[in-house]
CSV table of C-alpha atoms in Angstrom, one decimal:
chain,number,residue,atom,x,y,z
A,1,MET,CA,110.4,127.5,93.4
A,2,TYR,CA,108.6,125.1,95.6
A,3,TRP,CA,109.2,125.9,99.3
A,4,LEU,CA,108.9,122.8,101.5
A,5,ILE,CA,109.0,123.7,105.2
A,6,GLY,CA,109.1,121.4,108.2
A,7,GLY,CA,110.8,120.0,111.3
A,8,SER,CA,113.6,118.0,109.7
A,9,GLY,CA,117.3,118.5,110.1
A,10,SER,CA,118.0,116.6,113.4
A,11,MET,CA,118.4,113.2,111.5
A,12,ASN,CA,115.3,112.0,113.3
A,13,TYR,CA,113.9,108.9,111.5
A,14,GLY,CA,110.3,110.1,111.1
A,15,ASP,CA,111.1,113.7,110.0
A,16,GLU,CA,113.7,112.6,107.5
A,17,LEU,CA,111.5,109.8,106.2
A,18,ILE,CA,108.8,112.4,105.4
A,19,VAL,CA,111.3,114.6,103.6
A,20,ARG,CA,112.5,111.6,101.6
A,21,GLY,CA,108.9,110.9,100.6
A,22,TRP,CA,108.2,114.4,99.5
A,23,MET,CA,111.5,114.6,97.5
A,24,SER,CA,110.6,111.5,95.7
A,25,TYR,CA,107.0,112.6,95.0
A,26,LEU,CA,107.7,116.2,94.0
A,27,SER,CA,110.7,115.3,91.7
A,28,ARG,CA,108.3,113.3,89.6
A,29,ASN,CA,105.9,116.3,89.2
A,30,GLU,CA,106.8,117.9,85.9
A,31,SER,CA,105.7,121.4,87.1
A,32,VAL,CA,108.2,121.3,90.0
A,33,LYS,CA,111.8,121.8,89.0
A,34,ASN,CA,113.3,123.7,91.9
A,35,ILE,CA,112.7,122.8,95.6
A,36,ARG,CA,114.0,124.6,98.6
A,37,ILE,CA,113.6,122.5,101.8
A,38,GLU,CA,113.7,124.5,105.0
A,39,THR,CA,115.1,122.5,107.9
A,40,ASN,CA,116.6,123.2,111.3
A,41,SER,CA,120.1,122.4,110.1
A,42,LYS,CA,121.2,123.0,106.5
A,43,VAL,CA,124.5,121.1,106.8
A,44,SER,CA,122.9,118.0,108.5
A,45,SER,CA,120.2,117.8,105.9
A,46,GLU,CA,122.6,118.1,103.0
A,47,ARG,CA,124.7,115.2,104.4
A,48,PHE,CA,121.7,113.1,105.3
A,49,HIS,CA,119.9,113.4,102.0
A,50,GLU,CA,122.6,113.2,99.4
A,51,GLU,CA,121.0,110.1,98.1
A,52,GLY,CA,117.6,111.7,97.7
A,53,VAL,CA,119.0,114.8,96.0
A,54,GLU,CA,120.9,112.7,93.5
A,55,SER,CA,117.8,110.7,92.7
A,56,ALA,CA,115.8,113.9,92.1
A,57,LYS,CA,118.4,115.0,89.6
A,58,GLU,CA,117.5,112.1,87.4
A,59,TYR,CA,114.1,113.7,86.9
A,60,GLY,CA,115.6,117.1,86.3
A,61,THR,CA,114.7,118.5,89.7
A,62,ALA,CA,117.2,120.6,91.7
A,63,ILE,CA,116.9,120.5,95.5
A,64,VAL,CA,118.6,122.8,98.0
A,65,PHE,CA,118.4,122.9,101.8
A,66,ASP,CA,118.4,126.0,104.1
A,67,ASP,CA,117.8,126.8,107.7
A,68,PHE,CA,117.3,130.6,107.4
A,69,LEU,CA,113.7,130.5,108.6
A,70,TYR,CA,114.7,128.5,111.7
A,71,GLY,CA,117.3,131.2,112.5
A,72,LEU,CA,114.5,133.7,112.5
A,73,CYS,CA,112.2,131.7,114.7
A,74,GLY,CA,114.9,131.0,117.2
A,75,SER,CA,116.1,134.6,117.5
A,76,VAL,CA,113.6,135.5,120.1
A,77,ALA,CA,113.1,133.2,123.2
A,78,GLY,CA,110.7,133.1,126.1
A,79,LEU,CA,107.4,133.3,124.1
A,80,SER,CA,104.6,130.8,124.0
A,81,PHE,CA,103.6,129.1,120.7
A,82,TRP,CA,100.8,131.5,120.0
A,83,GLU,CA,102.9,134.5,120.9
A,84,GLN,CA,105.5,133.3,118.4
A,85,PHE,CA,102.7,132.8,115.9
A,86,VAL,CA,101.7,136.5,116.2
A,87,ARG,CA,105.3,137.5,116.0
A,88,GLY,CA,105.5,135.7,112.6
A,89,VAL,CA,102.2,137.2,111.4
A,90,GLU,CA,103.4,140.7,112.2
A,91,PHE,CA,107.0,140.2,111.0
A,92,PHE,CA,106.6,142.1,107.7
A,93,ASP,CA,104.5,144.9,109.2
A,94,LYS,CA,107.0,145.5,112.0
A,95,GLY,CA,110.0,145.9,109.8
A,96,GLY,CA,111.4,142.4,110.1
A,97,VAL,CA,112.9,142.4,106.6
A,98,ASP,CA,115.0,145.5,107.4
A,99,ILE,CA,116.0,144.2,110.8
A,100,TYR,CA,117.3,140.9,109.5
A,101,GLY,CA,118.7,142.2,106.1
A,102,GLU,CA,116.6,142.7,103.0
A,103,GLU,CA,119.1,140.7,100.9
A,104,ASN,CA,118.3,137.6,102.9
A,105,PHE,CA,114.7,137.6,101.7
A,106,ASP,CA,115.4,137.9,97.9
A,107,PHE,CA,114.6,134.3,97.4
A,108,ILE,CA,111.0,134.9,98.3
A,109,ASP,CA,110.5,136.5,94.8
A,110,SER,CA,111.0,133.1,93.3
A,111,VAL,CA,108.6,131.2,95.6
A,112,ARG,CA,105.6,129.8,93.7
A,113,ALA,CA,104.3,127.5,96.4
A,114,ILE,CA,104.5,127.2,100.2
A,115,HIS,CA,104.1,123.7,101.7
A,116,LEU,CA,104.2,123.0,105.4
A,117,HIS,CA,105.0,119.3,105.4
A,118,GLY,CA,104.0,116.8,108.1
A,119,GLY,CA,105.3,116.1,111.5
A,120,GLY,CA,104.8,117.0,115.2
A,121,TYR,CA,106.8,120.2,115.3
A,122,PHE,CA,103.9,122.7,115.8
A,123,ASN,CA,103.0,122.4,119.5
A,124,ASP,CA,103.8,123.7,123.0
A,125,ILE,CA,106.9,121.5,123.2
A,126,PHE,CA,108.5,123.6,120.5
A,127,PRO,CA,106.9,127.0,121.0
A,128,TRP,CA,109.4,128.9,118.7
A,129,HIS,CA,107.9,127.0,115.7
A,130,GLY,CA,104.8,129.1,116.1
A,131,PHE,CA,106.7,131.9,114.3
A,132,ILE,CA,107.1,129.6,111.2
A,133,LEU,CA,103.3,129.1,111.0
A,134,GLY,CA,102.5,132.8,111.4
A,135,PHE,CA,105.3,133.9,109.0
A,136,THR,CA,104.3,131.5,106.2
A,137,MET,CA,100.6,132.2,106.5
A,138,SER,CA,101.2,135.9,106.4
A,139,LEU,CA,103.5,135.6,103.5
A,140,ALA,CA,101.1,133.5,101.5
A,141,LYS,CA,98.3,136.0,102.2
A,142,ARG,CA,100.3,139.1,101.3
A,143,GLU,CA,101.8,137.8,98.1
A,144,GLY,CA,99.0,135.5,97.0
A,145,ILE,CA,101.3,132.5,97.0
A,146,PRO,CA,99.4,129.1,97.0
A,147,ALA,CA,99.9,127.2,100.2
A,148,MET,CA,99.0,124.0,101.9
A,149,ALA,CA,99.8,122.0,105.1
A,150,THR,CA,99.9,118.2,105.2
A,151,GLY,CA,100.1,115.6,107.9
A,152,ILE,CA,100.4,118.1,110.7
A,153,GLY,CA,100.2,117.0,114.4
A,154,LEU,CA,99.6,119.8,116.9
A,155,MET,CA,99.4,118.1,120.3
A,156,PRO,CA,100.0,119.2,123.0
A,157,MET,CA,98.7,122.7,122.2
A,158,GLY,CA,97.1,125.3,124.5
A,159,LYS,CA,94.3,127.6,123.4
A,160,PRO,CA,95.2,131.0,121.9
A,161,SER,CA,93.8,134.2,123.2
A,162,ARG,CA,90.9,135.9,121.5
A,163,GLU,CA,93.2,138.2,119.6
A,164,GLN,CA,95.6,135.4,118.6
A,165,ARG,CA,92.7,133.3,117.4
A,166,GLU,CA,91.3,136.2,115.3
A,167,LYS,CA,94.7,136.5,113.5
A,168,PHE,CA,94.7,132.7,112.9
A,169,VAL,CA,91.2,132.8,111.4
A,170,SER,CA,91.9,135.8,109.2
A,171,LEU,CA,94.7,133.8,107.5
A,172,MET,CA,93.2,130.3,107.3
A,173,ASP,CA,91.9,130.7,103.8
A,174,CYS,CA,95.4,131.1,102.4
A,175,PHE,CA,95.6,127.2,102.5
A,176,SER,CA,94.1,125.1,99.7
A,177,VAL,CA,94.4,122.2,102.2
A,178,PHE,CA,95.2,122.1,105.9
A,179,GLU,CA,95.5,118.4,106.7
A,180,LEU,CA,95.9,117.1,110.3
A,181,ARG,CA,97.2,113.6,111.0
A,182,ASP,CA,95.2,112.9,114.2
A,183,VAL,CA,91.7,113.6,115.3
A,184,GLU,CA,92.7,115.7,118.3
A,185,SER,CA,94.6,118.1,116.1
A,186,PHE,CA,91.8,118.2,113.6
A,187,ARG,CA,89.2,119.1,116.2
A,188,LEU,CA,91.5,121.9,117.5
A,189,VAL,CA,92.0,123.5,114.1
A,190,LYS,CA,88.4,123.0,113.1
A,191,SER,CA,87.3,124.8,116.3
A,192,LEU,CA,89.8,127.6,115.8
A,193,SER,CA,89.3,128.2,112.1
A,194,GLY,CA,85.9,129.6,112.2
A,195,GLY,CA,84.8,127.6,109.2
A,196,LYS,CA,87.6,129.0,107.0
A,197,GLY,CA,90.1,126.9,105.1
A,198,ASN,CA,89.8,123.4,103.9
A,199,VAL,CA,90.6,121.6,107.2
A,200,VAL,CA,90.9,117.8,106.7
A,201,ASN,CA,91.2,115.0,109.2
A,202,GLY,CA,93.8,113.1,107.1
A,203,PHE,CA,97.0,111.0,107.4
A,204,ASP,CA,100.6,111.2,108.3
A,205,ASP,CA,103.0,112.1,105.5
A,206,ASN,CA,104.9,108.8,105.7
A,207,PHE,CA,102.1,107.6,103.4
A,208,MET,CA,103.8,109.5,100.6
A,209,LEU,CA,106.1,106.5,100.4
A,210,LYS,CA,104.7,103.1,99.3
A,211,ARG,CA,105.1,100.5,101.9
A,212,GLU,CA,107.4,98.5,99.6
A,213,ASP,CA,109.8,101.5,99.7
A,214,LEU,CA,110.0,101.5,103.5
A,215,PHE,CA,112.2,98.4,104.2
A,216,SER,CA,114.6,96.0,102.6
A,217,CYS,CA,114.1,92.2,102.5
A,218,ASP,CA,117.5,91.5,100.9
A,219,GLY,CA,119.3,88.7,102.7
A,220,HIS,CA,116.7,88.6,105.5
A,221,GLY,CA,117.0,85.3,107.2
A,222,GLY,CA,115.7,84.0,110.5
A,223,THR,CA,113.8,86.3,112.9
A,224,ASN,CA,114.7,89.7,114.4
A,225,LEU,CA,113.6,91.4,117.6
A,226,VAL,CA,113.6,95.1,116.8
A,227,LEU,CA,113.7,97.6,119.6
A,228,SER,CA,113.2,101.4,119.6
A,229,PHE,CA,113.3,103.1,123.0
A,230,ILE,CA,113.5,106.8,124.1
A,231,GLU,CA,116.1,108.0,126.7
A,232,HIS,CA,113.5,108.6,129.4
A,233,ASP,CA,112.4,105.0,129.1
A,234,ILE,CA,115.6,103.9,130.8
A,235,CYS,CA,114.5,105.0,134.3
A,236,ARG,CA,111.0,103.5,133.8
A,237,MET,CA,112.3,100.0,133.0
A,238,SER,CA,112.0,97.7,136.0
A,239,ARG,CA,114.6,95.0,136.8
A,240,SER,CA,112.0,92.4,136.0
A,241,TYR,CA,111.3,94.0,132.6
A,242,LEU,CA,115.0,94.1,131.7
A,243,LYS,CA,115.6,90.5,132.8
A,244,ARG,CA,112.6,89.1,130.8
A,245,LEU,CA,113.5,91.2,127.8
A,246,SER,CA,117.0,89.8,127.8
A,247,GLU,CA,115.6,86.3,128.0
A,248,TYR,CA,113.1,87.0,125.2
A,249,ALA,CA,115.9,88.3,123.0
A,250,ARG,CA,117.6,84.9,123.1
A,251,GLU,CA,114.6,83.5,121.1
A,252,PHE,CA,115.6,85.5,118.0
A,253,ASP,CA,118.4,85.2,115.5
A,254,ARG,CA,119.2,88.9,115.7
A,255,VAL,CA,118.4,91.7,118.1
A,256,VAL,CA,118.3,95.1,116.4
A,257,PHE,CA,118.1,98.6,117.8
A,258,TRP,CA,116.2,101.0,115.5
A,259,GLU,CA,118.1,104.2,115.8
A,260,CYS,CA,115.8,107.2,115.4
A,261,TYR,CA,117.6,110.2,116.9
A,262,PRO,CA,121.4,109.6,116.7
A,263,TRP,CA,122.5,112.1,119.4
A,264,GLN,CA,119.6,111.2,121.7
A,265,ASP,CA,119.8,107.4,121.3
A,266,GLU,CA,123.5,107.1,122.2
A,267,ASN,CA,122.8,106.6,125.9
A,268,VAL,CA,119.9,104.3,125.2
A,269,ILE,CA,122.0,102.0,123.0
A,270,GLU,CA,124.8,101.9,125.6
A,271,PHE,CA,122.3,101.0,128.3
A,272,MET,CA,120.6,98.3,126.2
A,273,ARG,CA,124.0,96.8,125.3
A,274,SER,CA,124.7,96.3,129.0
A,275,HIS,CA,121.7,93.9,129.1
A,276,ILE,CA,121.8,92.5,125.5
A,277,SER,CA,125.4,92.1,124.6
A,278,ASP,CA,124.9,91.2,120.9
A,279,LEU,CA,122.6,94.1,120.2
A,280,GLU,CA,123.1,95.4,116.6
A,281,VAL,CA,122.3,99.0,115.6
A,282,VAL,CA,120.8,100.1,112.3
A,283,CYS,CA,121.4,103.8,111.9
A,284,SER,CA,118.6,106.3,111.2
A,285,ARG,CA,119.7,107.0,107.6
A,286,ASP,CA,119.7,103.3,106.7
A,287,TRP,CA,116.1,103.0,107.9
A,288,VAL,CA,115.1,106.2,106.0
A,289,TYR,CA,116.6,105.0,102.8
A,290,ALA,CA,115.1,101.5,103.1
A,291,ARG,CA,118.3,99.6,104.0
A,292,GLY,CA,116.8,98.4,107.3
A,293,ARG,CA,115.4,94.9,107.1
A,294,LEU,CA,112.0,94.0,108.5
A,295,SER,CA,109.6,91.1,107.8
A,296,GLN,CA,106.4,89.7,109.2
A,297,ASN,CA,108.5,87.0,111.0
A,298,ASP,CA,110.0,89.8,113.2
A,299,ARG,CA,108.7,91.3,116.4
A,300,VAL,CA,109.0,94.9,117.4
A,301,ILE,CA,108.9,96.7,120.7
A,302,VAL,CA,108.8,100.5,120.3
A,303,SER,CA,108.3,103.8,122.1
A,304,ARG,CA,108.8,106.0,119.1
A,305,PHE,CA,106.0,106.9,116.7
A,306,HIS,CA,107.2,106.3,113.1
A,307,PRO,CA,108.8,102.9,113.8
A,308,HIS,CA,105.4,101.8,115.1
A,309,PHE,CA,103.6,103.3,112.1
A,310,CYS,CA,105.9,101.9,109.4
A,311,ALA,CA,106.2,98.4,110.9
A,312,ALA,CA,102.4,98.2,111.3
A,313,ARG,CA,102.0,99.2,107.6
A,314,VAL,CA,103.9,96.2,106.5
A,315,GLY,CA,102.1,93.8,108.9
A,316,VAL,CA,104.8,93.3,111.5
A,317,SER,CA,103.6,92.4,115.0
A,318,GLY,CA,104.7,94.4,118.0
A,319,VAL,CA,103.9,96.4,121.1
A,320,TYR,CA,104.2,100.1,121.8
A,321,ASN,CA,105.0,102.0,125.0
A,322,ILE,CA,103.7,105.5,125.8
A,323,LYS,CA,104.0,108.1,128.5
A,324,GLY,CA,102.5,111.6,128.2
A,325,ARG,CA,100.0,113.2,125.9
A,326,TYR,CA,102.5,113.9,123.1
A,327,TYR,CA,103.1,110.2,122.4
A,328,ASP,CA,99.6,109.1,123.5
A,329,VAL,CA,98.0,111.1,120.7
A,330,LYS,CA,100.6,110.0,118.2
A,331,HIS,CA,100.4,106.2,118.9
A,332,GLY,CA,96.6,106.6,119.2
A,333,SER,CA,96.4,107.8,115.6
A,334,ILE,CA,98.0,104.6,114.4
A,335,VAL,CA,95.8,102.4,116.5
A,336,ALA,CA,92.8,104.3,115.1
A,337,LEU,CA,93.9,103.3,111.6
A,338,GLY,CA,94.0,99.6,112.6
A,339,SER,CA,97.6,98.9,113.8
A,340,GLY,CA,97.9,95.4,115.1
A,341,PHE,CA,100.3,96.5,117.8
A,342,GLY,CA,99.3,95.9,121.4
A,343,LYS,CA,99.9,98.3,124.3
A,344,GLY,CA,103.1,97.5,126.2
A,345,SER,CA,104.5,98.3,129.6
A,346,LEU,CA,108.0,99.1,130.8
A,347,SER,CA,107.3,97.7,134.3
A,348,ARG,CA,106.6,94.2,133.0
A,349,LEU,CA,107.4,92.7,129.6
A,350,ILE,CA,104.4,92.1,127.3
A,351,ARG,CA,105.4,89.9,124.4
A,352,PRO,CA,104.1,90.9,121.0
A,353,GLU,CA,101.4,88.6,119.8
A,354,LYS,CA,101.3,87.6,116.2
A,355,ARG,CA,98.6,90.0,114.9
A,356,GLN,CA,98.7,91.8,111.6
A,357,GLY,CA,96.0,94.5,112.0
A,358,VAL,CA,93.8,96.0,109.3
A,359,LEU,CA,96.2,98.9,108.7
A,360,CYS,CA,98.3,96.5,106.7
A,361,LEU,CA,95.3,95.1,104.8
A,362,TYR,CA,94.1,98.6,103.8
A,363,ASP,CA,97.4,100.3,103.3
A,364,GLU,CA,97.1,100.9,99.6
A,365,GLU,CA,93.6,102.4,100.0
A,366,LEU,CA,94.8,104.7,102.8
A,367,ALA,CA,97.8,105.8,100.8
A,368,SER,CA,95.5,106.5,97.8
A,369,MET,CA,93.3,108.6,100.0
A,370,LYS,CA,96.4,110.5,101.2
A,371,ARG,CA,97.4,111.2,97.6
A,372,LYS,CA,94.0,112.5,96.7
A,373,ILE,CA,94.2,115.0,99.6
A,374,VAL,CA,97.6,116.1,98.4
A,375,ASP,CA,96.5,116.4,94.8
A,376,ILE,CA,94.0,119.1,95.8
A,377,GLY,CA,96.8,121.3,97.0
A,378,VAL,CA,99.3,120.5,94.2
A,379,GLN,CA,96.7,121.2,91.5
A,380,ASP,CA,96.4,124.7,93.0
A,381,PHE,CA,100.1,125.1,92.9
A,382,SER,CA,100.2,124.1,89.2
A,383,LEU,CA,97.9,127.0,88.3
A,384,ARG,CA,100.5,129.6,89.1
């Protein structure tokens, strides 16, 4: 069994897009016939990815979802990321299997590969996820199970203590590849790893999907203004910004809100509709499964990471808004790859200039480099 572990399950566009990409890629690998995807909500993932699971069956691949590991990591609160990491490392030695029920761990006997897929779920914002990193590294080392990590973003992240770092270093060589998606995360892991492990400054996992698989062009007529804001953006938008955004919206045939987090975006959508009455909403699942329409005639104004990334890959012009180190690092990684997006502001409207960016021009080459990094790890898996 191939154990794919990550931060999906909240129906967030970026996390679910990454899962869709891995389901598509792995189901075409003849050596992978059974996949268990660990998410933070088994039920939500099953509903969201019915389409992807059915597609995998056409290749003879069975996919199941579970959230058992997330139940373990959330069972102890109040610890820092690195304290949770140590808790995960010591889980087996301190009788964790007996405490949580030996029968719940029977599936581990069938695990032939451990894969921490990409996303920004390992950091100080979600400290309980440190348990997952420690648990999987310890398990891979104890049982000799091939493991890899791809497209990981770690910022913001505090430094571990000397003891915590020593535990991290002692387990790093369990990974055939430990790929980071931004240079800040790469520098952190490189400095902590003590030269162990194959640490790579790589790419986000959305590159597992070809850019032609990201959006639909069916029936696309006219021009769209596509918006993707975060709830805390609301209080940062000046009256002048909202007035000019409303005026700018009238220049387009359609104004579309790119839903990313259904339960988080409800208030944002309601607020935006009070200023743009004809606002249309395309839900997260439709964007993930390429039913959202986007073309180079459109303009995009975003605060979220993956809408920026995917729109830039297909050459759409836009601007991005940031606040705080978490999104600063994320958007910065796209700009470093050659996004044509300009930096926006929520105090005054900056209209997107028509600018494609080199990311679009070199997308195939970047996606090919991503696949080569992944192939290093998957080859190791195939040996078992």
